[in-house]
PDB file of C-alpha atoms in Angstrom:
ATOM      1  CA  UNK A1482     123.592 121.033 118.145  1.00 59.00           C
ATOM      2  CA  UNK A1483     124.644 120.645 114.521  1.00 64.00           C
ATOM      3  CA  UNK A1484     121.469 118.684 113.739  1.00 60.00           C
ATOM      4  CA  UNK A1485     119.267 121.366 115.310  1.00 62.00           C
ATOM      5  CA  UNK A1486     121.022 124.130 113.343  1.00 67.00           C
ATOM      6  CA  UNK A1487     120.593 122.119 110.135  1.00 64.00           C
ATOM      7  CA  UNK A1488     116.941 121.503 111.003  1.00 62.00           C
ATOM      8  CA  UNK A1489     116.200 125.180 111.591  1.00 67.00           C
ATOM      9  CA  UNK A1490     118.049 126.241 108.441  1.00 69.00           C
ATOM     10  CA  UNK A1491     116.355 123.622 106.233  1.00 66.00           C
ATOM     11  CA  UNK A1492     112.910 124.452 107.659  1.00 65.00           C
ATOM     12  CA  UNK A1493     113.320 128.201 107.167  1.00 70.00           C
ATOM     13  CA  UNK A1494     114.641 127.768 103.625  1.00 68.00           C
ATOM     14  CA  UNK A1495     111.792 125.428 102.669  1.00 63.00           C
ATOM     15  CA  UNK A1496     109.087 127.718 104.032  1.00 65.00           C
ATOM     16  CA  UNK A1497     110.698 130.817 102.525  1.00 69.00           C
ATOM     17  CA  UNK A1498     111.000 129.235  99.080  1.00 65.00           C
ATOM     18  CA  UNK A1499     107.348 128.153  99.044  1.00 57.00           C
ATOM     19  CA  UNK A1500     105.985 131.533 100.068  1.00 63.00           C
ATOM     20  CA  UNK A1501     108.445 133.603  98.009  1.00 66.00           C
ATOM     21  CA  UNK A1502     107.372 131.948  94.752  1.00 58.00           C
ATOM     22  CA  UNK A1503     103.672 132.665  95.218  1.00 58.00           C
ATOM     23  CA  UNK A1504     102.494 135.449  92.941  1.00 56.00           C
ATOM     24  CA  UNK A1505     105.743 135.672  90.972  1.00 56.00           C
ATOM     25  CA  UNK A1506     105.863 135.323  87.217  1.00 54.00           C
ATOM     26  CA  UNK A1507     107.998 132.170  87.462  1.00 54.00           C
ATOM     27  CA  UNK A1508     105.463 130.541  89.769  1.00 49.00           C
ATOM     28  CA  UNK A1509     102.549 131.536  87.525  1.00 48.00           C
ATOM     29  CA  UNK A1510     104.358 130.281  84.405  1.00 51.00           C
ATOM     30  CA  UNK A1511     105.222 127.000  86.134  1.00 52.00           C
ATOM     31  CA  UNK A1512     101.571 126.535  87.146  1.00 48.00           C
ATOM     32  CA  UNK A1513     100.465 127.148  83.569  1.00 46.00           C
ATOM     33  CA  UNK A1514     103.063 124.711  82.243  1.00 49.00           C
ATOM     34  CA  UNK A1515     101.857 122.107  84.711  1.00 53.00           C
ATOM     35  CA  UNK A1516      98.339 122.651  83.454  1.00 55.00           C
ATOM     36  CA  UNK A1517      97.202 123.755  86.900  1.00 67.00           C
ATOM     37  CA  UNK A1518      97.913 120.293  88.297  1.00 81.00           C
ATOM     38  CA  UNK A1519      99.604 121.571  91.447  1.00 85.00           C
ATOM     39  CA  UNK A1520      97.813 121.295  94.774  1.00 85.00           C
ATOM     40  CA  UNK A1521      96.380 124.737  95.590  1.00 87.00           C
ATOM     41  CA  UNK A1522      97.913 126.403  98.633  1.00 88.00           C
ATOM     42  CA  UNK A1523      94.418 126.995 100.032  1.00 90.00           C
ATOM     43  CA  UNK A1524      93.806 123.217 100.167  1.00 89.00           C
ATOM     44  CA  UNK A1525      97.057 122.673 102.006  1.00 84.00           C
ATOM     45  CA  UNK A1526      96.557 125.612 104.396  1.00 90.00           C
ATOM     46  CA  UNK A1527      92.948 124.727 105.179  1.00 93.00           C
ATOM     47  CA  UNK A1528      93.836 121.109 105.862  1.00 90.00           C
ATOM     48  CA  UNK A1529      96.801 122.049 108.033  1.00 90.00           C
ATOM     49  CA  UNK A1530      94.846 124.534 110.146  1.00 94.00           C
ATOM     50  CA  UNK A1531      91.804 122.252 110.421  1.00 94.00           C
ATOM     51  CA  UNK A1532      93.775 119.162 111.398  1.00 92.00           C
ATOM     52  CA  UNK A1533      95.907 121.128 113.885  1.00 94.00           C
ATOM     53  CA  UNK A1534      92.742 122.515 115.509  1.00 95.00           C
ATOM     54  CA  UNK A1535      91.223 119.044 115.673  1.00 94.00           C
ATOM     55  CA  UNK A1536      94.447 117.653 117.173  1.00 93.00           C
ATOM     56  CA  UNK A1537      94.494 120.376 119.859  1.00 95.00           C
ATOM     57  CA  UNK A1538      90.893 119.568 120.767  1.00 95.00           C
ATOM     58  CA  UNK A1539      91.445 115.796 120.846  1.00 93.00           C
ATOM     59  CA  UNK A1540      94.716 116.010 122.792  1.00 92.00           C
ATOM     60  CA  UNK A1541      93.071 118.302 125.316  1.00 92.00           C
ATOM     61  CA  UNK A1542      90.048 116.059 125.709  1.00 92.00           C
ATOM     62  CA  UNK A1543      91.843 112.717 125.800  1.00 90.00           C
ATOM     63  CA  UNK A1544      95.019 113.561 127.675  1.00 90.00           C
ATOM     64  CA  UNK A1545      94.168 116.839 129.405  1.00 89.00           C
ATOM     65  CA  UNK A1546      96.972 118.687 127.594  1.00 90.00           C
ATOM     66  CA  UNK A1547      96.768 122.470 127.796  1.00 92.00           C
ATOM     67  CA  UNK A1548      96.338 124.020 124.327  1.00 93.00           C
ATOM     68  CA  UNK A1549      99.806 125.610 124.371  1.00 93.00           C
ATOM     69  CA  UNK A1550     101.442 122.221 124.891  1.00 92.00           C
ATOM     70  CA  UNK A1551      99.435 120.670 122.065  1.00 92.00           C
ATOM     71  CA  UNK A1552     100.298 123.555 119.724  1.00 94.00           C
ATOM     72  CA  UNK A1553     103.977 123.343 120.731  1.00 92.00           C
ATOM     73  CA  UNK A1554     103.953 119.591 120.086  1.00 92.00           C
ATOM     74  CA  UNK A1555     102.370 120.043 116.665  1.00 93.00           C
ATOM     75  CA  UNK A1556     104.831 122.799 115.725  1.00 92.00           C
ATOM     76  CA  UNK A1557     107.773 120.733 116.935  1.00 91.00           C
ATOM     77  CA  UNK A1558     106.435 117.752 115.027  1.00 91.00           C
ATOM     78  CA  UNK A1559     106.419 119.828 111.850  1.00 89.00           C
ATOM     79  CA  UNK A1560     110.029 120.854 112.356  1.00 89.00           C
ATOM     80  CA  UNK A1561     111.398 117.402 113.102  1.00 89.00           C
ATOM     81  CA  UNK A1562     109.383 115.991 110.218  1.00 90.00           C
ATOM     82  CA  UNK A1563     111.404 118.175 107.843  1.00 89.00           C
ATOM     83  CA  UNK A1564     114.565 116.626 109.293  1.00 87.00           C
ATOM     84  CA  UNK A1565     113.173 113.095 108.978  1.00 89.00           C
ATOM     85  CA  UNK A1566     111.980 113.551 105.385  1.00 90.00           C
ATOM     86  CA  UNK A1567     115.334 115.014 104.390  1.00 88.00           C
ATOM     87  CA  UNK A1568     117.142 112.057 105.951  1.00 88.00           C
ATOM     88  CA  UNK A1569     114.749 109.632 104.259  1.00 89.00           C
ATOM     89  CA  UNK A1570     115.300 111.284 100.891  1.00 86.00           C
ATOM     90  CA  UNK A1571     119.078 111.148 101.216  1.00 87.00           C
ATOM     91  CA  UNK A1572     119.576 107.787 102.913  1.00 89.00           C
ATOM     92  CA  UNK A1573     116.333 105.830 102.354  1.00 86.00           C
ATOM     93  CA  UNK A1574     116.040 105.448 106.132  1.00 87.00           C
ATOM     94  CA  UNK A1575     113.427 107.340 108.122  1.00 88.00           C
ATOM     95  CA  UNK A1576     114.830 108.202 111.594  1.00 89.00           C
ATOM     96  CA  UNK A1577     111.434 107.928 113.274  1.00 89.00           C
ATOM     97  CA  UNK A1578     112.581 106.915 116.742  1.00 87.00           C
ATOM     98  CA  UNK A1579     115.333 109.541 116.704  1.00 87.00           C
ATOM     99  CA  UNK A1580     112.970 112.413 115.962  1.00 88.00           C
ATOM    100  CA  UNK A1581     110.574 111.154 118.614  1.00 89.00           C
ATOM    101  CA  UNK A1582     113.335 111.221 121.204  1.00 90.00           C
ATOM    102  CA  UNK A1583     114.442 114.671 120.017  1.00 89.00           C
ATOM    103  CA  UNK A1584     110.963 116.082 120.589  1.00 90.00           C
ATOM    104  CA  UNK A1585     110.786 114.370 123.986  1.00 91.00           C
ATOM    105  CA  UNK A1586     114.048 116.076 124.985  1.00 92.00           C
ATOM    106  CA  UNK A1587     112.616 119.451 123.961  1.00 91.00           C
ATOM    107  CA  UNK A1588     109.406 118.747 125.890  1.00 90.00           C
ATOM    108  CA  UNK A1589     111.401 117.749 128.963  1.00 90.00           C
ATOM    109  CA  UNK A1590     112.549 121.384 129.006  1.00 92.00           C
ATOM    110  CA  UNK A1591     109.181 122.921 127.987  1.00 90.00           C
ATOM    111  CA  UNK A1592     107.033 120.901 130.404  1.00 88.00           C
ATOM    112  CA  UNK A1593     109.242 119.381 133.097  1.00 89.00           C
ATOM    113  CA  UNK A1594     107.584 116.650 135.125  1.00 88.00           C
ATOM    114  CA  UNK A1595     104.669 116.182 132.694  1.00 88.00           C
ATOM    115  CA  UNK A1596     105.168 112.625 131.489  1.00 90.00           C
ATOM    116  CA  UNK A1597     101.992 112.526 129.374  1.00 90.00           C
ATOM    117  CA  UNK A1598     102.945 115.703 127.499  1.00 89.00           C
ATOM    118  CA  UNK A1599     106.388 114.229 126.885  1.00 90.00           C
ATOM    119  CA  UNK A1600     104.977 110.965 125.518  1.00 91.00           C
ATOM    120  CA  UNK A1601     102.420 112.750 123.347  1.00 91.00           C
ATOM    121  CA  UNK A1602     105.119 115.028 121.901  1.00 89.00           C
ATOM    122  CA  UNK A1603     107.189 111.969 120.992  1.00 90.00           C
ATOM    123  CA  UNK A1604     104.177 110.242 119.456  1.00 91.00           C
ATOM    124  CA  UNK A1605     103.276 113.328 117.407  1.00 90.00           C
ATOM    125  CA  UNK A1606     106.812 113.617 116.056  1.00 90.00           C
ATOM    126  CA  UNK A1607     107.034 109.921 115.213  1.00 92.00           C
ATOM    127  CA  UNK A1608     103.617 109.846 113.554  1.00 91.00           C
ATOM    128  CA  UNK A1609     104.380 113.005 111.593  1.00 90.00           C
ATOM    129  CA  UNK A1610     107.727 111.662 110.409  1.00 91.00           C
ATOM    130  CA  UNK A1611     106.217 108.333 109.391  1.00 92.00           C
ATOM    131  CA  UNK A1612     103.315 109.857 107.478  1.00 90.00           C
ATOM    132  CA  UNK A1613     105.465 112.505 105.793  1.00 90.00           C
ATOM    133  CA  UNK A1614     107.986 109.887 104.721  1.00 90.00           C
ATOM    134  CA  UNK A1615     105.289 107.635 103.276  1.00 90.00           C
ATOM    135  CA  UNK A1616     103.669 110.548 101.474  1.00 88.00           C
ATOM    136  CA  UNK A1617     107.012 111.730 100.104  1.00 89.00           C
ATOM    137  CA  UNK A1618     107.700 108.309  98.628  1.00 89.00           C
ATOM    138  CA  UNK A1619     104.186 108.111  97.162  1.00 88.00           C
ATOM    139  CA  UNK A1620     104.560 111.518  95.540  1.00 87.00           C
ATOM    140  CA  UNK A1621     108.029 110.637  94.245  1.00 87.00           C
ATOM    141  CA  UNK A1622     106.610 107.528  92.583  1.00 89.00           C
ATOM    142  CA  UNK A1623     103.792 109.604  91.097  1.00 88.00           C
ATOM    143  CA  UNK A1624     106.315 112.153  89.836  1.00 88.00           C
ATOM    144  CA  UNK A1625     108.411 109.436  88.192  1.00 90.00           C
ATOM    145  CA  UNK A1626     105.267 108.088  86.522  1.00 91.00           C
ATOM    146  CA  UNK A1627     104.293 111.656  85.499  1.00 88.00           C
ATOM    147  CA  UNK A1628     101.172 111.624  87.636  1.00 88.00           C
ATOM    148  CA  UNK A1629      99.337 114.794  88.550  1.00 89.00           C
ATOM    149  CA  UNK A1630     100.114 116.036  92.077  1.00 89.00           C
ATOM    150  CA  UNK A1631      96.538 117.247  92.434  1.00 90.00           C
ATOM    151  CA  UNK A1632      95.103 113.843  91.534  1.00 91.00           C
ATOM    152  CA  UNK A1633      97.551 112.140  93.917  1.00 91.00           C
ATOM    153  CA  UNK A1634      96.462 114.535  96.674  1.00 90.00           C
ATOM    154  CA  UNK A1635      92.787 113.755  96.107  1.00 91.00           C
ATOM    155  CA  UNK A1636      93.563 110.020  96.022  1.00 91.00           C
ATOM    156  CA  UNK A1637      95.394 110.324  99.355  1.00 90.00           C
ATOM    157  CA  UNK A1638      92.353 112.082 100.849  1.00 89.00           C
ATOM    158  CA  UNK A1639      89.996 109.403  99.583  1.00 94.00           C
ATOM    159  CA  UNK A1640      92.263 106.651 100.877  1.00 92.00           C
ATOM    160  CA  UNK A1641      92.528 108.345 104.272  1.00 89.00           C
ATOM    161  CA  UNK A1642      88.751 108.667 104.530  1.00 89.00           C
ATOM    162  CA  UNK A1643      88.164 105.011 103.691  1.00 94.00           C
ATOM    163  CA  UNK A1644      90.927 103.868 106.023  1.00 93.00           C
ATOM    164  CA  UNK A1645      89.239 105.557 108.975  1.00 90.00           C
ATOM    165  CA  UNK A1646      85.997 103.695 108.311  1.00 94.00           C
ATOM    166  CA  UNK A1647      87.698 100.350 107.632  1.00 96.00           C
ATOM    167  CA  UNK A1648      89.920 100.620 110.715  1.00 94.00           C
ATOM    168  CA  UNK A1649      87.026 101.413 113.042  1.00 93.00           C
ATOM    169  CA  UNK A1650      84.920  98.595 111.592  1.00 95.00           C
ATOM    170  CA  UNK A1651      87.817  96.115 111.858  1.00 94.00           C
ATOM    171  CA  UNK A1652      88.408  97.114 115.477  1.00 91.00           C
ATOM    172  CA  UNK A1653      84.715  96.716 116.300  1.00 91.00           C
ATOM    173  CA  UNK A1654      84.719  93.277 114.669  1.00 93.00           C
ATOM    174  CA  UNK A1655      87.850  92.238 116.562  1.00 90.00           C
ATOM    175  CA  UNK A1656      86.492  93.622 119.831  1.00 88.00           C
ATOM    176  CA  UNK A1657      83.261  91.676 119.318  1.00 88.00           C
ATOM    177  CA  UNK A1658      85.102  88.394 118.730  1.00 89.00           C
ATOM    178  CA  UNK A1659      87.885  88.651 121.299  1.00 88.00           C
ATOM    179  CA  UNK A1660      88.361  90.274 124.666  1.00 81.00           C
ATOM    180  CA  UNK A1661      90.462  93.376 124.247  1.00 74.00           C
ATOM    181  CA  UNK A1662      92.315  94.168 127.482  1.00 75.00           C
ATOM    182  CA  UNK A1663      91.980  97.674 128.813  1.00 65.00           C
TER     183      UNK A1663
END
């Protein structure tokens, strides 16, 4: 119960601080001091909405999840990711399996008897926590080296795009050479 209260409080404070600074003089001055190197909120918002929509479509098509369950899983994944990133930042350990189990417990209440929804919710939370932790450490390294957040963001996008192509090609090569069980 204490962890959930801390999670809700940390999530609300983080979201409130981001949106409260937009349009204020301090935020504008900070952006000017940074030379406009911050990642624009429109990039972040567009990517978040687009990837969430794509995830809802894919989860519905692949696993037959109703849209509300996919949206609930994505939202829950975002919340537990905040908890995981905070733990990673403070302890250098990412509690990936713990947040996956936490989301599975929540989904046991939201969708009782739906094992696939429960497994997908756990997978979403674990994947979100892993990716957020990796990205946080990358950005921390870039910050320590005085790198531009915008350039790091673009580099992450380029790397993600190439990794999709390389992964699919490597799988096709492996599948052509060896029998992959189904």
